[in-house]
Amino acid sequence: MNRITKKFTELKKKNKKALVVYLTVGYPDIATTEKLILELARIGVHMFELGVPFSDPLADGPVIQASSSYALKHKINLDNTFSLTKRLRKKIDNPLLIMGYFNPVLNYGLERFAKNAGLCGLDGIIIPDLPTEEARALRSYLDKNKLYLIDFIAPTTDSSRIKKIAKECRGFIYYVSLTGVTGARNKLPRGISERLAYLKRFIKIPVCVGFGISNRKQFQSIAKFSDGVIVGSAIIKNIRDNLGKKDLVHKVVSFTKKLVP
Amino acid sequence: MLPDRYGHFGIFGGKFVPETLMPALKELEKEYLCCQKDRAFQKELYYLLTEYAGRPTPLYFAKNLSKYLGGCRVYLKREDLLHTGAHKINNTLGQALLAKRMGKKRIIAETGAGQHGVATATVAALLGLECQVYMGEEDIHRQELNVFRMKLLGADVIPVTTGSKTLKEACSEAIRDWVTNVKDTYYIIGSVVGPHPYPLIVRDFQSVIGREARKQIIYLEKKLPDYLVACVGGGSNSMGLFHPFLNDKKVKMIGVEAAGLGFNSGKTAASLLKGKVGVLHGSKSLVLQDKNGQIEVAHSLAAGLDYPGVGPEHSYYKQIKRATYVAVTDKQALKGFELLSQTEGIIPALEPAHAIAYLAHAKSRFKKNSVIVVCLSGRGDKDVTLVSSVLNKK
């Protein structure tokens, strides 16, 4: 069974919600990313999105954009992300996903990408600029390697698209909390709970909510109605604020700990 | 007729955008198809193109240039005579009317050289819409005059300070704005790029260039042209000229890209000739990229060609060999700039100066009496400061 499904089944039994953390690979360096993931897994983060940098991250706000261009300068690519995954796999069993834009994947070759992603022990792929309609070829290669391609649903997605996505989706649905780019927000839009209840009528797999979530209060209110919560920019911002400090890992871990229920 | 219902031109095109925008693209496609059949819409667009923008533009026989080139017959499609100084207004008028029809109150656009930004700010002023234009900081310095024009027209020019600070980043930033404000905002893309249906919409609005040229050349020469020549950045003026001739199999199409500092210098904007299949700003096309699929920074003296991608339909024309693509350098383009100024008394924009430069460079290729239609997509006023500073350096 794919580790993602296994994890959700496990959490459901305990009546718990998933905490998914996004980290830009190589921000500030690949060894620190590795340490962070191991430490965060220890304090109870359930899944990880490994952000592979792209030159033109059009779904990201300034914080992740900056971390992405930093990582690019330090030559982070798919291959060294696969190697990182391989090392992590020997130590932890948490689901690991790649979050990255489509062009580097297309350039790598869809079949080769799916094969190598499977070999190094990844469980899922999230591509913000690859909507369901264009995903067919990649999804079929990923299926062969038992990897999930995670679909998005947005506040603007209408019911006919929700039904279409419901037919294709695997692992979990990434529900985008707001119309906008990634980045911590003080306030989340109203009506998320109603929207999630509506989605649940069609979507039979877990739904995780991401974009804008930055504190424990938001986490708790979202967790009530969903199967998991994704936090990215808030943590990347914390890394940014602690860049160059010796106890960066410690600082980021204790920041994230505040979010863990 | 391409694109197909998914917006594909063969393997190119499509919609590669965040899910948030997918419903907006569908709505746009639906509205666009409706307005194609809507007589009142077409009538209003025709009126504005005629009385406001100055269509039809002349197809001018460039006698001196033809003589210089050795006897072929060169005709210039004078898009440079349009209101705002370039072909961009054909598209912004169409899309702004579409935006108004869809009840959108706010318009955003990206711009490189500033021509599309000016054309957008112009129609926004005309139709009473709020307008914000994203422009790379680097381009803001290169094109001060156009920045002032946009502001004068009542638009906000928002500097983009990330990455190469040029058109590529301005596009990304405009898309980010659209994702955020999709409910009340219309994004006017300036070229035949972006997710479906934009390449289709922009092509159709720009096809007025080729439709007029086709009629005019048949009237003047009693036959179809042998060649069509136009510069290609994103590819809107060239697609506008080429598309109405698509089924005229004997008409050869030549798209001229910017080779920048040199075809093999690594500093070019020749996406069709040097690019690989990739996805940038919402569609699949030929894209300048490194071995890891990171988008490269393009280079061209002409800000309007300075883009690492190209419209998907051009990639398709290249693949099926319907059009031929060539490239000329910054240096050659400057010669083209001077050549047209001195032979015909017409100062072209640096972008179509590439097309003129190609004619000069490849003049032996054209037989005597070959009929060539060149799209003179814009006038050179915006470039004179830049060109004089480059020429004075020598």
XYZ file of C-alpha atoms in Angstrom, chain B residues 40-298:
259
model
C -23.155 44.001 -31.998
C -19.784 43.068 -30.521
C -18.187 42.704 -33.946
C -19.694 45.984 -35.066
C -18.327 47.849 -32.068
C -14.887 46.306 -32.542
C -14.933 47.167 -36.237
C -15.926 50.729 -35.430
C -13.101 51.177 -32.927
C -10.525 49.545 -35.187
C -11.534 51.846 -37.996
C -12.310 55.190 -36.395
C -10.168 55.015 -33.274
C -7.153 52.894 -34.191
C -6.905 53.831 -37.864
C -7.556 50.603 -39.778
C -7.179 49.490 -42.466
C -3.449 50.168 -42.492
C -1.794 50.707 -45.876
C 0.152 48.050 -47.697
C 2.977 50.193 -48.979
C 5.216 49.225 -51.879
C 8.740 49.953 -50.677
C 10.250 50.894 -54.002
C 13.669 52.040 -52.763
C 14.139 49.127 -50.420
C 13.103 46.735 -53.199
C 15.668 48.284 -55.484
C 18.338 48.030 -52.794
C 17.521 44.362 -52.325
C 18.003 43.639 -56.012
C 14.617 43.653 -57.586
C 12.195 41.701 -55.440
C 8.977 43.538 -54.658
C 8.700 44.361 -50.959
C 5.434 45.544 -49.476
C 5.225 46.859 -45.929
C 2.085 46.286 -43.912
C 2.020 49.557 -42.046
C 0.944 48.551 -38.523
C 3.352 51.267 -37.376
C 0.773 53.842 -38.447
C -1.828 52.622 -35.984
C -2.864 54.595 -32.919
C -0.279 53.975 -30.139
C 2.321 53.064 -32.745
C 2.125 49.294 -33.063
C -0.105 46.351 -33.877
C -0.779 45.703 -30.174
C -3.931 47.855 -30.194
C -5.733 45.347 -32.483
C -5.670 42.861 -29.640
C -6.213 45.153 -26.667
C -9.326 46.691 -28.213
C -10.800 43.229 -28.768
C -9.931 41.920 -25.336
C -11.022 45.057 -23.500
C -14.431 44.832 -25.146
C -14.523 41.201 -24.052
C -13.613 42.222 -20.496
C -16.379 44.803 -20.451
C -18.865 42.271 -21.764
C -17.861 39.903 -18.972
C -18.529 42.631 -16.409
C -14.907 42.933 -15.270
C -13.968 46.308 -13.827
C -10.236 45.864 -13.579
C -7.675 45.048 -16.238
C -4.146 43.792 -15.779
C -1.415 43.266 -18.333
C 2.251 42.427 -18.608
C 4.571 44.389 -20.816
C 8.133 44.167 -22.093
C 8.903 47.077 -24.380
C 5.838 48.829 -23.062
C 3.927 48.775 -26.355
C 1.366 46.278 -25.090
C 1.208 48.157 -21.804
C 0.510 51.414 -23.615
C -2.093 49.767 -25.849
C -3.780 48.296 -22.768
C -3.668 51.554 -20.806
C -5.141 53.282 -23.859
C -8.194 51.044 -24.166
C -8.657 51.083 -20.393
C -8.829 54.891 -20.536
C -11.207 54.701 -23.481
C -13.574 52.226 -21.850
C -13.278 53.497 -18.276
C -11.604 50.446 -16.767
C -9.081 50.352 -13.933
C -5.701 49.268 -15.270
C -2.498 47.934 -13.748
C 0.494 46.978 -15.835
C 3.319 44.724 -14.638
C 6.697 45.638 -16.030
C 10.191 44.419 -15.191
C 12.348 47.000 -13.453
C 15.024 46.545 -16.119
C 12.497 47.322 -18.869
C 11.196 50.320 -16.924
C 14.692 51.824 -17.236
C 15.010 50.846 -20.908
C 11.606 52.221 -21.899
C 11.067 55.339 -19.834
C 8.958 57.006 -22.503
C 6.386 54.224 -22.545
C 6.245 54.160 -18.751
C 5.365 57.837 -18.799
C 2.754 57.272 -21.499
C 1.058 54.537 -19.454
C 0.963 56.735 -16.367
C -0.386 59.630 -18.382
C -3.157 57.367 -19.622
C -4.127 56.665 -16.025
C -2.617 53.218 -15.546
C -0.518 52.044 -12.602
C 2.834 50.647 -13.658
C 3.936 48.043 -11.124
C 7.691 47.351 -11.180
C 8.678 43.687 -11.015
C 11.950 43.192 -9.194
C 12.387 39.411 -9.204
C 14.673 37.328 -11.432
C 15.825 38.962 -14.652
C 13.405 41.871 -14.035
C 12.095 41.679 -17.612
C 9.049 40.396 -19.511
C 9.296 36.819 -18.214
C 8.927 37.946 -14.604
C 6.292 40.522 -15.527
C 4.209 37.657 -16.986
C 4.615 35.544 -13.856
C 3.630 38.461 -11.657
C 0.555 39.218 -13.782
C -0.508 35.573 -13.488
C -0.054 35.750 -9.688
C -2.264 38.839 -9.612
C -4.865 37.074 -11.740
C -4.881 33.997 -9.479
C -5.541 36.326 -6.552
C -8.124 38.624 -8.116
C -9.675 36.303 -10.674
C -13.248 37.176 -9.732
C -13.228 40.809 -10.837
C -10.105 41.046 -12.984
C -9.507 40.449 -16.668
C -5.947 39.626 -17.746
C -5.139 41.009 -21.220
C -2.247 38.918 -22.527
C -0.309 40.768 -25.194
C 0.846 37.956 -27.423
C -0.189 34.568 -28.790
C 1.158 32.926 -25.633
C -0.306 31.778 -22.332
C -2.917 29.133 -21.617
C -5.766 28.342 -23.985
C -7.830 30.256 -25.105
C -5.344 33.169 -25.170
C -3.251 31.999 -28.150
C -6.504 31.602 -30.091
C -8.027 34.924 -28.990
C -4.901 36.978 -29.667
C -4.357 35.270 -33.024
C -7.916 36.007 -34.076
C -7.791 39.664 -33.044
C -4.420 40.092 -34.792
C -5.516 38.230 -37.932
C -6.966 41.484 -39.182
C -3.379 42.216 -40.299
C -3.229 39.218 -42.630
C -6.835 39.514 -43.823
C -6.268 43.081 -44.957
C -2.842 42.314 -46.417
C -4.246 39.396 -48.403
C -6.936 41.543 -49.992
C -4.552 44.421 -50.604
C -1.839 42.372 -52.260
C -4.326 40.617 -54.530
C -5.607 44.035 -55.556
C -2.116 45.453 -56.099
C -0.300 42.475 -57.599
C -3.235 40.429 -58.904
C -1.773 37.437 -57.095
C -0.826 36.089 -53.683
C 2.578 36.978 -52.271
C 5.505 34.581 -52.540
C 6.731 35.325 -49.026
C 5.447 36.650 -45.744
C 8.114 37.947 -43.388
C 7.620 39.081 -39.788
C 9.549 39.200 -36.540
C 8.719 36.714 -33.787
C 9.027 37.368 -30.077
C 5.904 35.898 -28.512
C 4.671 35.917 -32.084
C 1.507 38.029 -32.300
C 2.254 40.245 -35.293
C 3.659 37.326 -37.280
C 0.748 35.048 -36.411
C -1.642 37.856 -37.290
C -0.026 38.131 -40.713
C 0.497 34.400 -41.320
C -2.748 32.857 -40.196
C -5.082 34.138 -42.938
C -2.655 32.660 -45.483
C -2.499 29.268 -43.790
C -4.347 27.471 -46.562
C -2.532 29.295 -49.358
C 0.019 26.524 -49.570
C 2.314 28.323 -52.002
C 2.812 31.313 -49.752
C 6.034 30.840 -47.801
C 6.100 32.134 -44.252
C 9.312 33.300 -42.632
C 9.449 34.208 -38.954
C 12.489 36.186 -37.830
C 13.635 35.638 -34.257
C 16.158 37.651 -32.271
C 19.600 36.029 -32.155
C 20.728 38.663 -29.650
C 24.496 38.764 -29.308
C 24.883 35.847 -31.729
C 23.120 32.628 -32.607
C 25.528 30.495 -30.543
C 26.387 33.115 -27.929
C 24.001 31.774 -25.307
C 22.505 35.254 -25.224
C 19.604 35.041 -27.639
C 15.828 35.148 -27.684
C 15.516 32.558 -30.473
C 13.098 30.203 -28.704
C 11.969 28.411 -31.874
C 15.483 27.731 -33.102
C 17.289 27.168 -29.808
C 14.492 26.070 -27.482
C 13.262 22.667 -26.373
C 9.710 21.513 -25.727
C 8.689 22.983 -22.407
C 5.946 24.616 -20.384
C 6.113 28.312 -19.572
C 3.355 30.677 -18.490
C 0.549 28.254 -19.098
C 1.267 26.535 -22.386
C 3.516 23.986 -23.974
C 5.809 25.336 -26.652
C 9.472 25.683 -27.508
C 11.244 27.293 -24.580
C 14.812 28.390 -23.861
C 15.848 26.284 -20.894
C 18.885 24.681 -19.282
C 19.513 20.965 -18.840
C 17.440 20.907 -15.642
C 14.415 22.541 -17.198
C 15.026 25.937 -15.622
C 13.922 28.756 -17.902
C 16.802 30.773 -19.292
C 16.968 34.526 -19.450
C 16.495 35.698 -23.020
